[in-house]
Tab-separated table of C-alpha atoms and ligand atoms in Angstrom:
chain	number	residue	atom	x	y	z
A	22	MET	CA	41.438	-9.667	53.205
A	23	ALA	CA	45.103	-10.194	52.263
A	24	ARG	CA	44.995	-13.098	49.870
A	25	PHE	CA	48.756	-13.402	49.378
A	26	HIS	CA	51.193	-13.560	52.278
A	27	GLU	CA	54.959	-13.340	52.417
A	28	LEU	CA	56.956	-16.482	53.092
A	29	GLU	CA	60.669	-16.572	53.772
A	30	VAL	CA	62.714	-19.262	52.064
A	31	THR	CA	64.685	-20.972	54.843
A	32	ASP	CA	66.219	-23.746	52.736
A	33	VAL	CA	66.538	-24.829	49.106
A	34	ARG	CA	67.751	-28.391	48.599
A	35	LYS	CA	68.191	-30.386	45.390
A	36	THR	CA	66.368	-33.719	45.552
A	37	ILE	CA	67.436	-34.741	42.027
A	38	ARG	CA	69.344	-32.828	39.338
A	39	ASP	CA	66.293	-30.880	38.159
A	40	ALA	CA	64.067	-30.578	41.223
A	41	VAL	CA	64.327	-28.611	44.445
A	42	VAL	CA	62.651	-28.927	47.819
A	43	VAL	CA	61.939	-25.456	49.163
A	44	THR	CA	61.345	-24.895	52.886
A	45	LEU	CA	59.237	-21.851	53.737
A	46	LYS	CA	58.423	-19.883	56.854
A	47	PRO	CA	55.409	-17.548	56.982
A	48	VAL	CA	56.355	-14.059	58.157
A	49	ASN	CA	54.409	-11.054	59.485
A	50	GLY	CA	52.299	-13.232	61.805
A	51	ALA	CA	50.758	-15.304	59.012
A	52	ALA	CA	51.701	-18.742	60.461
A	53	ALA	CA	48.105	-19.696	61.296
A	54	GLU	CA	47.072	-19.018	57.676
A	55	PHE	CA	49.516	-21.696	56.497
A	56	GLU	CA	48.292	-24.593	58.600
A	57	PHE	CA	47.541	-27.244	56.035
A	58	THR	CA	45.966	-30.623	55.446
A	59	GLN	CA	47.979	-33.384	53.781
A	60	GLY	CA	47.797	-33.238	49.970
A	61	GLN	CA	47.099	-29.487	49.726
A	62	TYR	CA	48.994	-26.990	47.567
A	63	LEU	CA	50.264	-23.404	47.719
A	64	THR	CA	49.781	-20.893	44.906
A	65	PHE	CA	52.701	-18.501	44.401
A	66	ARG	CA	52.782	-15.308	42.398
A	67	ARG	CA	55.808	-13.572	40.918
A	68	ASP	CA	56.480	-10.997	38.236
A	69	PHE	CA	58.410	-12.183	35.185
A	70	ASP	CA	59.343	-9.303	32.877
A	71	GLY	CA	56.435	-7.236	34.131
A	72	GLU	CA	53.873	-10.033	33.839
A	73	GLU	CA	52.431	-11.649	36.956
A	74	LEU	CA	52.578	-15.453	36.877
A	75	ARG	CA	50.759	-17.647	39.369
A	76	ARG	CA	51.830	-21.237	39.854
A	77	SER	CA	50.662	-23.920	42.290
A	78	TYR	CA	52.996	-26.364	44.073
A	79	SER	CA	51.884	-29.165	46.371
A	80	ILE	CA	53.105	-29.343	49.930
A	81	CYS	CA	55.337	-32.409	50.310
A	82	ALA	CA	55.647	-32.302	54.127
A	83	GLY	CA	53.417	-34.310	56.423
A	84	LYS	CA	50.712	-32.426	58.307
A	85	ASP	CA	52.336	-32.824	61.709
A	86	GLU	CA	55.993	-32.490	60.716
A	87	GLY	CA	56.056	-28.840	61.770
A	88	VAL	CA	57.527	-27.686	58.470
A	89	LEU	CA	56.159	-26.137	55.268
A	90	GLN	CA	57.852	-27.541	52.166
A	91	VAL	CA	57.109	-27.760	48.454
A	92	GLY	CA	58.917	-29.717	45.734
A	93	ILE	CA	59.423	-27.967	42.384
A	94	LYS	CA	60.507	-29.959	39.337
A	95	ARG	CA	62.001	-27.996	36.445
A	96	VAL	CA	59.879	-28.124	33.303
A	97	ASP	CA	61.818	-27.504	30.070
A	98	GLY	CA	61.153	-23.930	29.007
A	99	GLY	CA	58.927	-23.359	32.040
A	100	ALA	CA	59.147	-19.873	33.565
A	101	PHE	CA	58.516	-20.378	37.281
A	102	SER	CA	59.991	-23.850	37.724
A	103	THR	CA	63.210	-22.962	35.873
A	104	TRP	CA	63.598	-19.803	37.950
A	105	ALA	CA	62.956	-21.700	41.208
A	106	ASN	CA	65.519	-24.356	40.300
A	107	ALA	CA	68.191	-21.932	39.095
A	108	ASP	CA	67.828	-18.765	41.171
A	109	LEU	CA	65.755	-19.266	44.312
A	110	LYS	CA	67.908	-19.155	47.452
A	111	THR	CA	67.720	-19.121	51.235
A	112	GLY	CA	66.637	-15.719	52.560
A	113	ASP	CA	64.474	-14.888	49.509
A	114	ARG	CA	60.835	-14.041	50.032
A	115	LEU	CA	57.946	-15.523	48.064
A	116	GLU	CA	54.289	-14.557	47.992
A	117	ALA	CA	51.750	-17.355	48.368
A	118	MET	CA	48.063	-17.889	49.032
A	119	PRO	CA	47.103	-20.054	52.022
A	120	PRO	CA	46.941	-23.833	51.384
A	121	MET	CA	44.080	-25.048	49.189
A	122	GLY	CA	42.806	-28.252	47.641
A	123	SER	CA	40.831	-31.320	48.590
A	124	PHE	CA	43.192	-34.146	47.600
A	125	PHE	CA	42.854	-35.970	50.920
A	126	THR	CA	40.510	-38.092	53.014
A	127	PRO	CA	39.828	-37.562	56.724
A	128	LEU	CA	42.027	-39.607	59.055
A	129	ASP	CA	41.072	-41.443	62.222
A	130	ALA	CA	43.639	-42.839	64.682
A	131	GLY	CA	41.311	-45.791	65.342
A	132	SER	CA	40.973	-47.031	61.753
A	133	GLY	CA	43.060	-49.698	60.084
A	134	LYS	CA	42.773	-49.027	56.370
A	135	ASN	CA	44.754	-49.988	53.291
A	136	TYR	CA	45.703	-47.063	51.092
A	137	LEU	CA	47.175	-47.155	47.628
A	138	GLY	CA	49.060	-44.234	46.060
A	139	PHE	CA	50.112	-43.777	42.433
A	140	ALA	CA	52.554	-41.004	41.593
A	141	GLY	CA	54.312	-40.070	38.373
A	142	GLY	CA	57.434	-37.836	38.515
A	143	SER	CA	56.722	-34.619	40.440
A	144	GLY	CA	53.243	-36.015	41.208
A	145	ILE	CA	54.930	-37.568	44.251
A	146	THR	CA	54.753	-34.284	46.230
A	147	PRO	CA	51.129	-34.429	47.487
A	148	VAL	CA	51.218	-38.239	47.708
A	149	LEU	CA	54.306	-38.034	49.951
A	150	SER	CA	52.484	-35.611	52.239
A	151	ILE	CA	49.460	-37.926	52.339
A	152	LEU	CA	51.400	-41.091	53.039
A	153	LYS	CA	53.597	-39.542	55.757
A	154	THR	CA	50.579	-38.012	57.485
A	155	THR	CA	48.496	-41.188	57.201
A	156	LEU	CA	51.167	-43.553	58.498
A	157	ALA	CA	51.827	-41.259	61.474
A	158	ALA	CA	48.159	-40.621	62.287
A	159	GLU	CA	46.712	-44.130	61.773
A	160	PRO	CA	49.009	-46.703	63.422
A	161	GLU	CA	46.916	-49.633	62.133
A	162	SER	CA	46.808	-48.498	58.495
A	163	SER	CA	49.113	-49.459	55.639
A	164	PHE	CA	50.135	-47.671	52.459
A	165	THR	CA	51.429	-49.005	49.144
A	166	LEU	CA	53.006	-46.531	46.747
A	167	VAL	CA	53.457	-47.188	43.039
A	168	TYR	CA	55.923	-44.566	41.851
A	169	ALA	CA	56.614	-44.078	38.130
A	170	ASN	CA	59.745	-42.360	36.836
A	171	LYS	CA	61.919	-42.295	33.720
A	172	GLY	CA	64.961	-43.773	35.460
A	173	VAL	CA	66.654	-44.165	38.846
A	174	ASN	CA	68.236	-40.697	38.599
A	175	THR	CA	64.865	-38.966	38.284
A	176	ILE	CA	63.259	-40.432	41.421
A	177	MET	CA	62.434	-37.473	43.683
A	178	PHE	CA	62.657	-38.203	47.452
A	179	ARG	CA	64.245	-41.623	46.840
A	180	GLU	CA	66.191	-41.673	50.124
A	181	GLU	CA	63.305	-40.294	52.132
A	182	LEU	CA	61.067	-43.081	50.811
A	183	GLU	CA	63.679	-45.695	51.810
A	184	ASP	CA	63.834	-44.168	55.313
A	185	LEU	CA	60.038	-44.321	55.546
A	186	LYS	CA	60.126	-47.996	54.589
A	187	ASN	CA	62.432	-48.654	57.535
A	188	LEU	CA	60.425	-46.470	59.881
A	189	TYR	CA	57.112	-48.093	58.984
A	190	MET	CA	58.335	-51.610	58.308
A	191	GLY	CA	55.443	-53.860	57.259
A	192	ARG	CA	53.068	-50.901	56.828
A	193	PHE	CA	54.688	-49.043	53.945
A	194	ASN	CA	55.714	-50.547	50.639
A	195	VAL	CA	57.052	-48.831	47.482
A	196	ILE	CA	56.988	-50.273	43.986
A	197	HIS	CA	59.205	-48.264	41.634
A	198	ILE	CA	58.225	-48.494	37.964
A	199	LEU	CA	60.984	-47.169	35.708
A	200	GLU	CA	60.324	-46.290	32.085
A	201	SER	CA	63.822	-46.829	30.740
A	202	ASP	CA	65.958	-48.513	33.427
A	203	ALA	CA	65.649	-52.303	33.415
A	204	GLN	CA	64.763	-53.874	36.761
A	205	GLU	CA	65.001	-57.420	38.106
A	206	ILE	CA	61.262	-57.890	37.665
A	207	ASP	CA	60.081	-57.163	34.087
A	208	LEU	CA	56.727	-55.854	35.271
A	209	PHE	CA	58.481	-52.970	37.034
A	210	THR	CA	59.908	-51.588	33.764
A	211	GLY	CA	57.970	-49.451	31.255
A	212	LEU	CA	54.997	-47.121	31.552
A	213	VAL	CA	52.230	-47.404	34.140
A	214	THR	CA	49.334	-48.350	31.901
A	215	GLU	CA	45.920	-49.834	32.582
A	216	GLU	CA	47.299	-53.271	31.612
A	217	LYS	CA	50.309	-52.949	33.896
A	218	CYS	CA	48.044	-51.973	36.784
A	219	ALA	CA	45.865	-55.026	36.144
A	220	GLN	CA	48.989	-57.196	36.365
A	221	LEU	CA	50.118	-55.439	39.551
A	222	PHE	CA	46.697	-56.110	41.088
A	223	GLU	CA	47.007	-59.784	40.170
A	224	HIS	CA	50.433	-60.403	41.653
A	225	TRP	CA	51.664	-57.557	43.852
A	226	ILE	CA	48.843	-55.455	45.270
A	227	ASP	CA	45.877	-56.734	47.278
A	228	ILE	CA	43.336	-54.575	45.481
A	229	GLU	CA	40.315	-56.211	47.153
A	230	SER	CA	41.326	-54.877	50.554
A	231	THR	CA	42.154	-51.352	49.244
A	232	ASP	CA	39.998	-48.664	50.865
A	233	THR	CA	41.176	-45.552	49.005
A	234	ALA	CA	43.520	-44.860	46.081
A	235	PHE	CA	45.276	-41.528	45.437
A	236	ILE	CA	46.561	-40.709	41.939
A	237	CYS	CA	48.773	-37.803	40.868
A	238	GLY	CA	50.785	-37.750	37.663
A	239	PRO	CA	50.530	-37.157	33.916
A	240	GLU	CA	46.923	-37.195	32.725
A	241	PRO	CA	47.073	-40.276	30.418
A	242	MET	CA	48.683	-42.287	33.207
A	243	MET	CA	46.008	-41.166	35.664
A	244	LEU	CA	43.187	-42.153	33.317
A	245	GLY	CA	44.701	-45.621	32.760
A	246	ILE	CA	45.151	-46.216	36.492
A	247	ALA	CA	41.624	-45.024	37.314
A	248	SER	CA	40.179	-47.339	34.695
A	249	ALA	CA	42.149	-50.309	36.090
A	250	LEU	CA	40.981	-49.462	39.621
A	251	ARG	CA	37.349	-49.329	38.506
A	252	ASN	CA	37.703	-52.634	36.658
A	253	ALA	CA	39.133	-54.095	39.860
A	254	GLY	CA	35.981	-53.087	41.745
A	255	LEU	CA	36.769	-49.698	43.321
A	256	ASP	CA	34.022	-47.098	43.011
A	257	ASP	CA	34.609	-43.443	42.158
A	258	ALA	CA	34.323	-42.324	45.787
A	259	GLN	CA	37.369	-44.478	46.585
A	260	ILE	CA	39.560	-42.849	43.915
A	261	LYS	CA	41.058	-39.391	44.569
A	262	PHE	CA	42.811	-37.420	41.807
A	263	GLU	CA	45.138	-34.443	41.674
A	264	LEU	CA	46.010	-33.097	38.248
A	265	PHE	CA	48.938	-30.696	37.662
A	266	ALA	CA	48.072	-29.820	34.046
A	267	SER	CA	45.652	-30.943	31.410
A	268	ALA	CA	46.135	-31.538	27.725
A	269	GLN	CA	42.385	-31.367	27.245
A	270	PRO	CA	41.300	-27.808	26.552
A	271	GLY	CA	37.693	-28.405	27.580
A	272	ARG	CA	35.903	-26.502	24.865
A	273	ALA	CA	36.992	-23.975	22.293
A	274	LYS	CA	36.993	-20.360	23.467
A	275	ARG	CA	33.759	-18.574	22.752
A	276	LYS	CA	33.617	-16.126	19.921
A	277	ALA	CA	33.525	-12.483	20.889
A	278	SER	CA	29.940	-11.332	20.806
A	279	SER	CA	28.740	-9.196	17.947
A	280	ALA	CA	26.678	-6.050	18.424
A	281	GLU	CA	23.674	-8.028	17.216
A	282	ASP	CA	24.241	-10.690	19.896
A	283	SER	CA	24.319	-8.020	22.562
A	284	ARG	CA	21.041	-6.610	21.401
A	285	ALA	CA	19.653	-10.177	21.381
A	286	GLY	CA	20.311	-10.508	25.084
A	287	ASN	CA	23.959	-11.470	25.366
A	288	GLN	CA	24.272	-9.501	28.599
A	289	ALA	CA	23.741	-10.866	32.091
A	290	GLN	CA	23.419	-9.250	35.462
A	291	MET	CA	25.817	-10.863	37.900
A	292	ALA	CA	26.005	-10.355	41.663
A	293	ILE	CA	29.388	-11.441	43.008
A	294	THR	CA	30.137	-11.763	46.720
A	295	LEU	CA	33.796	-11.746	47.715
A	296	ASP	CA	35.278	-11.136	51.162
A	297	GLY	CA	31.857	-10.195	52.527
A	298	ALA	CA	31.095	-7.484	49.932
A	299	THR	CA	28.696	-7.865	47.000
A	300	GLN	CA	28.998	-6.085	43.647
A	301	THR	CA	26.338	-6.254	40.969
A	302	LEU	CA	27.698	-6.045	37.428
A	303	GLU	CA	26.389	-5.968	33.865
A	304	VAL	CA	28.541	-8.513	32.026
A	305	SER	CA	28.715	-10.173	28.636
A	306	LYS	CA	27.752	-13.838	28.580
A	307	ASP	CA	31.050	-14.408	26.716
A	308	MET	CA	32.978	-13.514	29.829
A	309	THR	CA	33.828	-15.968	32.596
A	310	VAL	CA	32.717	-15.248	36.141
A	311	LEU	CA	36.390	-14.850	37.103
A	312	ASP	CA	37.127	-12.338	34.340
A	313	ALA	CA	33.987	-10.401	35.246
A	314	ALA	CA	35.204	-10.153	38.851
A	315	LEU	CA	38.818	-9.291	37.983
A	316	GLY	CA	37.661	-6.787	35.357
A	317	ASN	CA	35.774	-4.941	38.063
A	318	ALA	CA	38.758	-4.704	40.407
A	319	MET	CA	37.558	-7.552	42.619
A	320	ASP	CA	40.526	-9.532	43.973
A	321	ALA	CA	39.076	-12.955	43.111
A	322	PRO	CA	41.422	-15.909	43.700
A	323	TYR	CA	42.890	-17.818	40.759
A	324	ALA	CA	46.021	-19.626	39.617
A	325	CYS	CA	45.975	-21.861	36.507
A	326	LYS	CA	42.977	-20.332	34.667
A	327	ALA	CA	42.682	-23.747	32.987
A	328	GLY	CA	40.166	-25.600	35.143
A	329	VAL	CA	42.873	-27.661	36.819
A	330	CYS	CA	43.660	-26.268	40.265
A	331	SER	CA	40.304	-25.193	41.838
A	332	THR	CA	41.773	-22.015	43.369
A	333	CYS	CA	38.997	-19.994	41.659
A	334	ARG	CA	36.119	-22.051	43.110
A	335	CYS	CA	32.895	-20.188	43.900
A	336	ARG	CA	29.292	-21.208	44.503
A	337	VAL	CA	26.344	-20.392	42.275
A	338	LEU	CA	23.408	-19.353	44.455
A	339	GLU	CA	20.978	-18.217	41.742
A	340	GLY	CA	20.776	-18.584	37.984
A	341	GLU	CA	22.824	-20.891	35.817
A	342	VAL	CA	26.369	-20.904	34.493
A	343	GLU	CA	28.049	-23.271	32.042
A	344	MET	CA	31.394	-24.737	33.087
A	345	VAL	CA	33.371	-25.505	29.916
A	346	ALA	CA	36.142	-27.507	31.636
A	347	ASN	CA	36.422	-29.129	35.026
A	348	HIS	CA	39.489	-31.135	35.951
A	349	ALA	CA	39.376	-30.240	39.636
A	350	LEU	CA	35.951	-30.320	41.279
A	351	GLU	CA	34.427	-33.580	42.423
A	352	ASP	CA	30.845	-34.540	41.566
A	353	TYR	CA	29.559	-33.819	45.066
A	354	GLU	CA	30.936	-30.261	44.862
A	355	VAL	CA	29.285	-29.653	41.489
A	356	GLU	CA	25.998	-31.009	42.893
A	357	LYS	CA	26.223	-28.441	45.685
A	358	GLY	CA	26.534	-25.658	43.101
A	359	TYR	CA	30.306	-25.094	43.186
A	360	VAL	CA	31.950	-24.094	39.908
A	361	LEU	CA	35.411	-23.160	38.672
A	362	SER	CA	34.894	-19.474	38.017
A	363	CYS	CA	37.697	-19.370	35.412
A	364	GLN	CA	35.651	-21.824	33.310
A	365	ALA	CA	32.107	-20.653	34.098
A	366	TYR	CA	30.053	-18.516	31.683
A	367	PRO	CA	26.646	-17.061	32.599
A	368	VAL	CA	23.731	-18.784	30.857
A	369	THR	CA	20.735	-17.088	32.493
A	370	ASP	CA	20.163	-13.336	32.542
A	371	ASN	CA	20.626	-13.184	36.319
A	372	VAL	CA	23.385	-14.978	38.153
A	373	VAL	CA	24.372	-14.758	41.830
A	374	VAL	CA	27.709	-16.236	42.900
A	375	ASP	CA	29.604	-16.312	46.184
A	376	TYR	CA	33.361	-16.813	46.620
A	377	ASP	CA	33.098	-16.901	50.416
A	378	GLN	CA	31.201	-20.213	50.801
B	422	FAD	C1	47.193	-28.145	42.012
B	422	FAD	C2	48.569	-28.171	41.354
B	422	FAD	C3	49.655	-28.635	42.083
B	422	FAD	C4	50.930	-28.696	41.490
B	422	FAD	N1	51.979	-29.180	42.230
B	422	FAD	C5	53.212	-29.243	41.665
B	422	FAD	C6	54.318	-29.766	42.429
B	422	FAD	O1	54.173	-30.131	43.606
B	422	FAD	N2	55.531	-29.804	41.834
B	422	FAD	C7	55.721	-29.396	40.532
B	422	FAD	O2	56.869	-29.450	40.067
B	422	FAD	N3	54.688	-28.904	39.792
B	422	FAD	C8	53.456	-28.806	40.331
B	422	FAD	N4	52.407	-28.289	39.598
B	422	FAD	C9	52.671	-27.763	38.235
B	422	FAD	C10	53.104	-26.291	38.356
B	422	FAD	O3	52.045	-25.505	38.875
B	422	FAD	C11	53.496	-25.651	37.016
B	422	FAD	O4	52.455	-25.889	36.080
B	422	FAD	C12	54.802	-26.178	36.442
B	422	FAD	O5	55.859	-26.014	37.375
B	422	FAD	C13	55.160	-25.436	35.126
B	422	FAD	O6	55.187	-24.058	35.407
B	422	FAD	P1	56.287	-23.125	34.717
B	422	FAD	O7	55.957	-21.717	35.022
B	422	FAD	O8	57.653	-23.589	35.055
B	422	FAD	O9	56.073	-23.463	33.190
B	422	FAD	P2	55.245	-22.594	32.120
B	422	FAD	O10	56.002	-21.352	31.816
B	422	FAD	O11	53.854	-22.508	32.540
B	422	FAD	O12	55.407	-23.569	30.874
B	422	FAD	C14	54.832	-24.891	30.903
B	422	FAD	C15	55.159	-25.569	29.573
B	422	FAD	O13	54.612	-24.812	28.517
B	422	FAD	C16	55.638	-24.495	27.595
B	422	FAD	N5	55.400	-23.115	27.154
B	422	FAD	C17	55.443	-22.002	27.900
B	422	FAD	N6	55.153	-20.939	27.148
B	422	FAD	C18	54.916	-21.399	25.896
B	422	FAD	C19	54.572	-20.801	24.666
B	422	FAD	N7	54.396	-19.482	24.551
B	422	FAD	N8	54.404	-21.584	23.582
B	422	FAD	C20	54.569	-22.932	23.687
B	422	FAD	N9	54.898	-23.559	24.810
B	422	FAD	C21	55.084	-22.796	25.893
B	422	FAD	C22	56.939	-24.604	28.339
B	422	FAD	O14	58.020	-24.906	27.493
B	422	FAD	C23	56.646	-25.699	29.286
B	422	FAD	O15	56.881	-26.942	28.680
B	422	FAD	C24	51.119	-28.247	40.158
B	422	FAD	C25	50.013	-27.762	39.433
B	422	FAD	C26	48.763	-27.731	40.014
B	422	FAD	C27	47.594	-27.207	39.217
B	423	FES	S1	42.175	-20.867	38.317
B	423	FES	FE1	42.746	-22.998	38.371
B	423	FES	S2	40.779	-23.950	38.057
B	423	FES	FE2	40.324	-21.858	37.832
């Protein structure tokens, strides 16, 4: 199965000084592979000085807009994002995996729900896709967006959000919170903290009637918002997260095993199913499931290798593995036996995993 497909860049547009919106068209008959659900992301791969880098970028278009677009914000010193902002141009080709991710809830034209979105900086991309899709698909629903940025000049999609306010008058509301630019209302200046959220819920947002909240932004901001939402009465099933990077390493890397460890049973037998074929391998328990697969020439999917994106998800059918970091899978997925293979080490002597489920 071809995991990566070629996409042609049909437009590159600056949305602010250091972020571009890239429009893509699947080529070689791969269009059906790139049908997406709001809030999903694409994983690109590109060689930089002989080393393959994989980076994920969320789709910022609505599901039914008929266009495939991602927004890439330049990170200081960042390889892929700097290249995309400086050198990517119309006519170039990129390689990407089909859309992935579960940062969405099912929509129903008949429901009238109240959604709340929190986005920080480039975290707007999946939230924009979600809010555009939701407002178009559920005519009785409303959406409030709290959007945090450093200043006015760093607000991605500012004009598009204003246009959406006019299009969905009375159903869509944006509250801009700016870290350094003073605003008429004091509450709208500074960082989005747990305390600020509590104040927003008191005066500006009807939290009691909120059905679902979506959060995407820097990790400390996300944790503060989630805590405020829980204090305001939302349960975990009503709060959806998407993390772009984590400062928390999970757990220290395991030490390489000594010869003695190996003799003491540090080896496991692992059966890995991928694209319909199963390989049985003898692996060290100090090796992740993903590394075991890649090391045996299996083309297992991955992107961040940091437990953040969920591209490497597989299901444990037999035996036990230990996941040392998980910033991507929800509790119900873990209960069903799904793990992030880049973070999962075999614990039992026999382990059976499946990437196809
Ligand atoms: C599911 C998901 C969706 C995402 N969606 C988006 C999106 O829609 N838009 C978006 O802009 N981003 C998004 N991201 C983030 C994106 O994938 C990249 O992480 C981001 O663009 C940085 O990649 P980079 O290659 O430019 O930076 P990298 O080269 O990975 O560098 C990242 C940082 O590390 C520092 N660094 C790099 N190498 C070293 C070193 N050797 N020593 C010390 N520091 C170093 C850099 O200076 C930089 O600050 C998403 C991430 C995930 C997981
Ligand atoms: S590769 Fe991103 S979570 Fe494993």
